[in-house]
Amino acid sequence: MGYERNYRGMTGEAVAQVTMNKVYGWMSLALLVSAGTALLTASSEAMLSLVYGSRLGIWVLVIAELALVIYLTARIRSISFGTAATMMGIYAALNGVMLSSILFLFEMRVIYTAFFSTALTFAGMSAVGYFTKRDLSGWGSLLIMGLLGIIISSVVNIFLASSTLDAVITYIGLFIFVGLTAYDTQKIKRMLAVQDASFVDTRKMALMGALSLYLDFINLFLYILRLFGSRR
């Protein structure tokens, strides 16, 4: 492939540096798609009625997002890059529809503050993951267990409606996604440097790396927003 020939003669470290730029580029594009879709949804009464008019609309969105991520992760080796990129774009758009609700729940001042705080935190922790010589692989299992814990706790708190538990979940969730940002960045960098021969298309590798960091950013933003903001 012509795209792959561009990497011939380059060391694994050099390939990782070039491809990481593409990872951040795809992640940024996905964030722009989500932001644009959120604004469009919030400004359309028809879309708001379709999505939030009943619980069915929310469940359809949630199931569609889960199905896209599962399919994309499971089939990334076999589908074309164009298909994978389209699916990621659709996922980012659907996520933007879901995120449109925060425009009504929080003041814009709070949303802007939370976003810029997220961007600074994400940039700092991603830099830590990229440049540190320390092996962060040991963090993975602990962070995943913590993530499962806050998911279960969040479901339980739907019925308990405990403000104390909600605050605890917010702080722990924030800590987990700060750690995941560094962990995922290092994992992506190492994966790109190794250049697994069975996973030839580096564009797909960049796309999947971007999806991981996109999810870290979005979740980090939501937890910071909960920490900073009081609902309207």
PDB file of C-alpha atoms in Angstrom:
ATOM      1  CA  MET A   1       0.000   0.000   0.000  1.00  0.00           C
ATOM      2  CA  GLY A   2       1.245   3.474  -0.854  1.00  0.00           C
ATOM      3  CA  TYR A   3       0.364   4.773   2.556  1.00  0.00           C
ATOM      4  CA  GLU A   4       2.510   2.096   4.216  1.00  0.00           C
ATOM      5  CA  ARG A   5       5.461   2.769   1.903  1.00  0.00           C
ATOM      6  CA  ASN A   6       5.715   6.221   3.498  1.00  0.00           C
ATOM      7  CA  TYR A   7       6.991   4.487   6.632  1.00  0.00           C
ATOM      8  CA  ARG A   8       9.727   2.421   4.999  1.00  0.00           C
ATOM      9  CA  GLY A   9      13.151   3.115   6.413  1.00  0.00           C
ATOM     10  CA  MET A  10      11.707   4.714   9.550  1.00  0.00           C
ATOM     11  CA  THR A  11      12.384   3.360  13.034  1.00  0.00           C
ATOM     12  CA  GLY A  12       9.512   2.196  15.221  1.00  0.00           C
ATOM     13  CA  GLU A  13       9.938   5.289  17.377  1.00  0.00           C
ATOM     14  CA  ALA A  14       9.717   7.577  14.340  1.00  0.00           C
ATOM     15  CA  VAL A  15       6.607   5.783  13.076  1.00  0.00           C
ATOM     16  CA  ALA A  16       5.034   6.160  16.511  1.00  0.00           C
ATOM     17  CA  GLN A  17       5.709   9.910  16.541  1.00  0.00           C
ATOM     18  CA  VAL A  18       4.227  10.453  13.077  1.00  0.00           C
ATOM     19  CA  THR A  19       1.187   8.279  13.720  1.00  0.00           C
ATOM     20  CA  MET A  20       0.508   9.776  17.164  1.00  0.00           C
ATOM     21  CA  ASN A  21      -0.039  13.101  15.391  1.00  0.00           C
ATOM     22  CA  LYS A  22      -2.745  11.362  13.368  1.00  0.00           C
ATOM     23  CA  VAL A  23      -4.220   9.909  16.563  1.00  0.00           C
ATOM     24  CA  TYR A  24      -4.612  13.399  18.058  1.00  0.00           C
ATOM     25  CA  GLY A  25      -5.906  14.706  14.742  1.00  0.00           C
ATOM     26  CA  TRP A  26      -8.667  12.090  14.528  1.00  0.00           C
ATOM     27  CA  MET A  27      -9.530  12.618  18.193  1.00  0.00           C
ATOM     28  CA  SER A  28      -9.824  16.396  17.675  1.00  0.00           C
ATOM     29  CA  LEU A  29     -12.012  15.884  14.612  1.00  0.00           C
ATOM     30  CA  ALA A  30     -14.300  13.546  16.568  1.00  0.00           C
ATOM     31  CA  LEU A  31     -14.625  16.153  19.328  1.00  0.00           C
ATOM     32  CA  LEU A  32     -15.545  18.819  16.768  1.00  0.00           C
ATOM     33  CA  VAL A  33     -18.196  16.515  15.273  1.00  0.00           C
ATOM     34  CA  SER A  34     -19.652  15.871  18.736  1.00  0.00           C
ATOM     35  CA  ALA A  35     -19.657  19.576  19.637  1.00  0.00           C
ATOM     36  CA  GLY A  36     -21.274  20.552  16.339  1.00  0.00           C
ATOM     37  CA  THR A  37     -23.930  17.849  16.611  1.00  0.00           C
ATOM     38  CA  ALA A  38     -24.688  18.845  20.212  1.00  0.00           C
ATOM     39  CA  LEU A  39     -25.254  22.473  19.190  1.00  0.00           C
ATOM     40  CA  LEU A  40     -27.411  21.484  16.209  1.00  0.00           C
ATOM     41  CA  THR A  41     -29.500  19.145  18.342  1.00  0.00           C
ATOM     42  CA  ALA A  42     -29.983  21.751  21.073  1.00  0.00           C
ATOM     43  CA  SER A  43     -31.195  24.285  18.498  1.00  0.00           C
ATOM     44  CA  SER A  44     -33.712  21.925  16.849  1.00  0.00           C
ATOM     45  CA  GLU A  45     -37.055  21.371  18.560  1.00  0.00           C
ATOM     46  CA  ALA A  46     -37.734  18.412  16.279  1.00  0.00           C
ATOM     47  CA  MET A  47     -34.490  16.687  17.269  1.00  0.00           C
ATOM     48  CA  LEU A  48     -35.037  17.398  20.953  1.00  0.00           C
ATOM     49  CA  SER A  49     -38.537  15.969  20.748  1.00  0.00           C
ATOM     50  CA  LEU A  50     -37.300  12.899  18.894  1.00  0.00           C
ATOM     51  CA  VAL A  51     -34.488  12.179  21.339  1.00  0.00           C
ATOM     52  CA  TYR A  52     -35.892  13.339  24.669  1.00  0.00           C
ATOM     53  CA  GLY A  53     -39.605  13.041  23.988  1.00  0.00           C
ATOM     54  CA  SER A  54     -39.597   9.534  25.444  1.00  0.00           C
ATOM     55  CA  ARG A  55     -37.220   7.108  27.122  1.00  0.00           C
ATOM     56  CA  LEU A  56     -37.174   5.054  23.916  1.00  0.00           C
ATOM     57  CA  GLY A  57     -35.163   7.729  22.122  1.00  0.00           C
ATOM     58  CA  ILE A  58     -32.428   7.683  24.779  1.00  0.00           C
ATOM     59  CA  TRP A  59     -32.264   3.895  24.836  1.00  0.00           C
ATOM     60  CA  VAL A  60     -31.992   3.737  21.041  1.00  0.00           C
ATOM     61  CA  LEU A  61     -29.046   6.158  21.181  1.00  0.00           C
ATOM     62  CA  VAL A  62     -27.303   4.252  23.983  1.00  0.00           C
ATOM     63  CA  ILE A  63     -27.714   0.886  22.251  1.00  0.00           C
ATOM     64  CA  ALA A  64     -26.598   2.311  18.902  1.00  0.00           C
ATOM     65  CA  GLU A  65     -23.443   3.805  20.454  1.00  0.00           C
ATOM     66  CA  LEU A  66     -22.562   0.575  22.258  1.00  0.00           C
ATOM     67  CA  ALA A  67     -23.175  -1.472  19.108  1.00  0.00           C
ATOM     68  CA  LEU A  68     -20.925   0.809  17.023  1.00  0.00           C
ATOM     69  CA  VAL A  69     -18.028   0.669  19.500  1.00  0.00           C
ATOM     70  CA  ILE A  70     -18.281  -3.113  19.933  1.00  0.00           C
ATOM     71  CA  TYR A  71     -18.501  -3.744  16.191  1.00  0.00           C
ATOM     72  CA  LEU A  72     -15.704  -1.322  15.353  1.00  0.00           C
ATOM     73  CA  THR A  73     -13.397  -2.824  17.971  1.00  0.00           C
ATOM     74  CA  ALA A  74     -14.160  -6.417  16.974  1.00  0.00           C
ATOM     75  CA  ARG A  75     -14.016  -5.933  13.191  1.00  0.00           C
ATOM     76  CA  ILE A  76     -11.332  -3.275  12.778  1.00  0.00           C
ATOM     77  CA  ARG A  77      -8.907  -5.711  11.138  1.00  0.00           C
ATOM     78  CA  SER A  78     -11.346  -6.839   8.477  1.00  0.00           C
ATOM     79  CA  ILE A  79     -13.287  -3.700   7.520  1.00  0.00           C
ATOM     80  CA  SER A  80     -11.872  -0.999   5.270  1.00  0.00           C
ATOM     81  CA  PHE A  81     -10.378   2.182   6.658  1.00  0.00           C
ATOM     82  CA  GLY A  82     -13.144   4.218   5.034  1.00  0.00           C
ATOM     83  CA  THR A  83     -15.812   2.149   6.754  1.00  0.00           C
ATOM     84  CA  ALA A  84     -14.021   2.417  10.098  1.00  0.00           C
ATOM     85  CA  ALA A  85     -13.653   6.199   9.778  1.00  0.00           C
ATOM     86  CA  THR A  86     -17.332   6.569   8.816  1.00  0.00           C
ATOM     87  CA  MET A  87     -18.412   4.494  11.818  1.00  0.00           C
ATOM     88  CA  MET A  88     -16.291   6.589  14.152  1.00  0.00           C
ATOM     89  CA  GLY A  89     -17.834   9.744  12.685  1.00  0.00           C
ATOM     90  CA  ILE A  90     -21.330   8.357  13.233  1.00  0.00           C
ATOM     91  CA  TYR A  91     -20.418   7.424  16.805  1.00  0.00           C
ATOM     92  CA  ALA A  92     -19.086  10.930  17.503  1.00  0.00           C
ATOM     93  CA  ALA A  93     -22.283  12.432  16.060  1.00  0.00           C
ATOM     94  CA  LEU A  94     -24.545  10.179  18.152  1.00  0.00           C
ATOM     95  CA  ASN A  95     -22.511  11.047  21.225  1.00  0.00           C
ATOM     96  CA  GLY A  96     -22.977  14.714  20.367  1.00  0.00           C
ATOM     97  CA  VAL A  97     -26.740  14.210  20.352  1.00  0.00           C
ATOM     98  CA  MET A  98     -26.478  12.712  23.847  1.00  0.00           C
ATOM     99  CA  LEU A  99     -24.242  15.543  25.028  1.00  0.00           C
ATOM    100  CA  SER A 100     -26.740  18.178  23.872  1.00  0.00           C
ATOM    101  CA  SER A 101     -28.540  17.766  27.205  1.00  0.00           C
ATOM    102  CA  ILE A 102     -25.704  19.471  29.102  1.00  0.00           C
ATOM    103  CA  LEU A 103     -26.481  22.712  27.248  1.00  0.00           C
ATOM    104  CA  PHE A 104     -29.768  22.825  29.170  1.00  0.00           C
ATOM    105  CA  LEU A 105     -28.482  21.418  32.462  1.00  0.00           C
ATOM    106  CA  PHE A 106     -25.477  23.724  32.942  1.00  0.00           C
ATOM    107  CA  GLU A 107     -24.704  27.371  32.298  1.00  0.00           C
ATOM    108  CA  MET A 108     -22.472  28.033  29.290  1.00  0.00           C
ATOM    109  CA  ARG A 109     -19.879  29.678  31.535  1.00  0.00           C
ATOM    110  CA  VAL A 110     -19.560  26.444  33.487  1.00  0.00           C
ATOM    111  CA  ILE A 111     -19.390  24.353  30.305  1.00  0.00           C
ATOM    112  CA  TYR A 112     -16.593  26.512  28.865  1.00  0.00           C
ATOM    113  CA  THR A 113     -14.651  26.408  32.134  1.00  0.00           C
ATOM    114  CA  ALA A 114     -15.024  22.636  32.367  1.00  0.00           C
ATOM    115  CA  PHE A 115     -13.967  22.178  28.732  1.00  0.00           C
ATOM    116  CA  PHE A 116     -10.789  24.237  29.005  1.00  0.00           C
ATOM    117  CA  SER A 117      -9.942  22.578  32.319  1.00  0.00           C
ATOM    118  CA  THR A 118     -10.430  19.205  30.640  1.00  0.00           C
ATOM    119  CA  ALA A 119      -8.245  20.200  27.699  1.00  0.00           C
ATOM    120  CA  LEU A 120      -5.407  21.278  30.006  1.00  0.00           C
ATOM    121  CA  THR A 121      -5.708  18.181  32.196  1.00  0.00           C
ATOM    122  CA  PHE A 122      -5.899  15.874  29.196  1.00  0.00           C
ATOM    123  CA  ALA A 123      -2.890  17.509  27.521  1.00  0.00           C
ATOM    124  CA  GLY A 124      -0.830  17.246  30.701  1.00  0.00           C
ATOM    125  CA  MET A 125      -1.659  13.615  31.425  1.00  0.00           C
ATOM    126  CA  SER A 126      -1.296  12.574  27.790  1.00  0.00           C
ATOM    127  CA  ALA A 127       2.160  14.185  27.793  1.00  0.00           C
ATOM    128  CA  VAL A 128       2.987  12.218  30.942  1.00  0.00           C
ATOM    129  CA  GLY A 129       1.924   8.988  29.242  1.00  0.00           C
ATOM    130  CA  TYR A 130       3.889   9.795  26.095  1.00  0.00           C
ATOM    131  CA  PHE A 131       7.170  10.956  27.616  1.00  0.00           C
ATOM    132  CA  THR A 132       7.471   9.018  30.863  1.00  0.00           C
ATOM    133  CA  LYS A 133       9.973   6.165  30.993  1.00  0.00           C
ATOM    134  CA  ARG A 134       7.970   4.476  33.728  1.00  0.00           C
ATOM    135  CA  ASP A 135       5.921   1.453  32.699  1.00  0.00           C
ATOM    136  CA  LEU A 136       2.251   2.286  33.283  1.00  0.00           C
ATOM    137  CA  SER A 137       0.912  -1.101  32.187  1.00  0.00           C
ATOM    138  CA  GLY A 138       0.318  -2.052  35.821  1.00  0.00           C
ATOM    139  CA  TRP A 139      -2.248   0.730  36.058  1.00  0.00           C
ATOM    140  CA  GLY A 140      -4.523  -0.906  33.500  1.00  0.00           C
ATOM    141  CA  SER A 141      -6.210  -3.586  35.599  1.00  0.00           C
ATOM    142  CA  LEU A 142      -6.643  -1.255  38.585  1.00  0.00           C
ATOM    143  CA  LEU A 143      -8.182   1.494  36.466  1.00  0.00           C
ATOM    144  CA  ILE A 144     -10.546  -0.928  34.692  1.00  0.00           C
ATOM    145  CA  MET A 145     -11.668  -2.393  38.026  1.00  0.00           C
ATOM    146  CA  GLY A 146     -12.233   1.126  39.320  1.00  0.00           C
ATOM    147  CA  LEU A 147     -14.223   1.985  36.199  1.00  0.00           C
ATOM    148  CA  LEU A 148     -16.453  -1.065  36.664  1.00  0.00           C
ATOM    149  CA  GLY A 149     -16.897  -0.059  40.283  1.00  0.00           C
ATOM    150  CA  ILE A 150     -18.147   3.439  39.489  1.00  0.00           C
ATOM    151  CA  ILE A 151     -20.477   2.091  36.776  1.00  0.00           C
ATOM    152  CA  ILE A 152     -22.077  -0.283  39.293  1.00  0.00           C
ATOM    153  CA  SER A 153     -22.172   2.442  41.947  1.00  0.00           C
ATOM    154  CA  SER A 154     -23.800   4.864  39.507  1.00  0.00           C
ATOM    155  CA  VAL A 155     -26.537   2.343  38.712  1.00  0.00           C
ATOM    156  CA  VAL A 156     -27.126   1.706  42.421  1.00  0.00           C
ATOM    157  CA  ASN A 157     -27.285   5.434  43.090  1.00  0.00           C
ATOM    158  CA  ILE A 158     -30.108   5.827  40.589  1.00  0.00           C
ATOM    159  CA  PHE A 159     -32.276   4.153  43.227  1.00  0.00           C
ATOM    160  CA  LEU A 160     -30.553   5.565  46.326  1.00  0.00           C
ATOM    161  CA  ALA A 161     -30.284   9.156  45.032  1.00  0.00           C
ATOM    162  CA  SER A 162     -27.496   9.809  47.534  1.00  0.00           C
ATOM    163  CA  SER A 163     -25.701  13.140  47.076  1.00  0.00           C
ATOM    164  CA  THR A 164     -22.765  11.853  49.117  1.00  0.00           C
ATOM    165  CA  LEU A 165     -22.347   8.764  46.956  1.00  0.00           C
ATOM    166  CA  ASP A 166     -22.699  10.928  43.846  1.00  0.00           C
ATOM    167  CA  ALA A 167     -19.850  13.156  45.052  1.00  0.00           C
ATOM    168  CA  VAL A 168     -17.663  10.118  45.789  1.00  0.00           C
ATOM    169  CA  ILE A 169     -18.390   8.682  42.325  1.00  0.00           C
ATOM    170  CA  THR A 170     -17.487  12.029  40.728  1.00  0.00           C
ATOM    171  CA  TYR A 171     -14.100  12.277  42.444  1.00  0.00           C
ATOM    172  CA  ILE A 172     -13.210   8.629  41.824  1.00  0.00           C
ATOM    173  CA  GLY A 173     -14.364   8.848  38.190  1.00  0.00           C
ATOM    174  CA  LEU A 174     -12.242  11.953  37.677  1.00  0.00           C
ATOM    175  CA  PHE A 175      -9.206  10.193  39.132  1.00  0.00           C
ATOM    176  CA  ILE A 176      -9.778   7.100  36.969  1.00  0.00           C
ATOM    177  CA  PHE A 177      -9.976   9.000  33.677  1.00  0.00           C
ATOM    178  CA  VAL A 178      -6.982  11.152  34.546  1.00  0.00           C
ATOM    179  CA  GLY A 179      -5.065   7.886  34.959  1.00  0.00           C
ATOM    180  CA  LEU A 180      -6.569   6.299  31.852  1.00  0.00           C
ATOM    181  CA  THR A 181      -5.465   9.253  29.741  1.00  0.00           C
ATOM    182  CA  ALA A 182      -1.813   8.645  30.627  1.00  0.00           C
ATOM    183  CA  TYR A 183      -2.169   4.859  30.464  1.00  0.00           C
ATOM    184  CA  ASP A 184      -3.915   4.806  27.072  1.00  0.00           C
ATOM    185  CA  THR A 185      -1.446   7.291  25.582  1.00  0.00           C
ATOM    186  CA  GLN A 186       1.517   5.121  26.560  1.00  0.00           C
ATOM    187  CA  LYS A 187      -0.252   1.963  25.355  1.00  0.00           C
ATOM    188  CA  ILE A 188      -1.003   3.534  21.956  1.00  0.00           C
ATOM    189  CA  LYS A 189       2.549   4.827  21.583  1.00  0.00           C
ATOM    190  CA  ARG A 190       4.021   1.399  22.358  1.00  0.00           C
ATOM    191  CA  MET A 191       1.595  -0.344  20.030  1.00  0.00           C
ATOM    192  CA  LEU A 192       2.580   1.983  17.197  1.00  0.00           C
ATOM    193  CA  ALA A 193       6.302   1.578  17.895  1.00  0.00           C
ATOM    194  CA  VAL A 194       6.066  -2.221  17.810  1.00  0.00           C
ATOM    195  CA  GLN A 195       4.133  -2.134  14.529  1.00  0.00           C
ATOM    196  CA  ASP A 196       2.449  -5.536  14.777  1.00  0.00           C
ATOM    197  CA  ALA A 197       2.841  -7.079  11.322  1.00  0.00           C
ATOM    198  CA  SER A 198      -0.622  -8.632  11.505  1.00  0.00           C
ATOM    199  CA  PHE A 199      -2.167  -5.185  11.813  1.00  0.00           C
ATOM    200  CA  VAL A 200      -0.775  -3.587   8.702  1.00  0.00           C
ATOM    201  CA  ASP A 201      -2.832  -0.446   8.172  1.00  0.00           C
ATOM    202  CA  THR A 202      -1.458   2.200  10.520  1.00  0.00           C
ATOM    203  CA  ARG A 203      -4.412   4.429   9.659  1.00  0.00           C
ATOM    204  CA  LYS A 204      -6.675   1.986  11.465  1.00  0.00           C
ATOM    205  CA  MET A 205      -4.295   1.901  14.408  1.00  0.00           C
ATOM    206  CA  ALA A 206      -4.423   5.685  14.579  1.00  0.00           C
ATOM    207  CA  LEU A 207      -8.211   5.609  14.362  1.00  0.00           C
ATOM    208  CA  MET A 208      -8.605   3.125  17.206  1.00  0.00           C
ATOM    209  CA  GLY A 209      -6.106   5.058  19.316  1.00  0.00           C
ATOM    210  CA  ALA A 210      -8.090   8.223  18.652  1.00  0.00           C
ATOM    211  CA  LEU A 211     -11.296   6.485  19.754  1.00  0.00           C
ATOM    212  CA  SER A 212      -9.709   5.484  23.081  1.00  0.00           C
ATOM    213  CA  LEU A 213      -8.441   8.995  23.783  1.00  0.00           C
ATOM    214  CA  TYR A 214     -11.723  10.540  22.605  1.00  0.00           C
ATOM    215  CA  LEU A 215     -13.607   8.445  25.168  1.00  0.00           C
ATOM    216  CA  ASP A 216     -11.098   9.421  27.870  1.00  0.00           C
ATOM    217  CA  PHE A 217     -11.544  13.111  27.020  1.00  0.00           C
ATOM    218  CA  ILE A 218     -15.348  12.988  26.966  1.00  0.00           C
ATOM    219  CA  ASN A 219     -15.602  11.146  30.272  1.00  0.00           C
ATOM    220  CA  LEU A 220     -13.005  13.408  31.876  1.00  0.00           C
ATOM    221  CA  PHE A 221     -15.000  16.423  30.681  1.00  0.00           C
ATOM    222  CA  LEU A 222     -18.256  15.064  32.109  1.00  0.00           C
ATOM    223  CA  TYR A 223     -16.732  14.390  35.525  1.00  0.00           C
ATOM    224  CA  ILE A 224     -15.068  17.807  35.647  1.00  0.00           C
ATOM    225  CA  LEU A 225     -18.376  19.369  34.608  1.00  0.00           C
ATOM    226  CA  ARG A 226     -20.137  17.574  37.478  1.00  0.00           C
ATOM    227  CA  LEU A 227     -17.420  18.769  39.839  1.00  0.00           C
ATOM    228  CA  PHE A 228     -17.456  22.401  38.698  1.00  0.00           C
ATOM    229  CA  GLY A 229     -21.053  22.996  37.832  1.00  0.00           C
ATOM    230  CA  SER A 230     -24.309  23.375  39.622  1.00  0.00           C
ATOM    231  CA  ARG A 231     -27.266  22.384  37.516  1.00  0.00           C
ATOM    232  CA  ARG A 232     -29.745  24.990  36.400  1.00  0.00           C
TER     233      ARG A 232
END
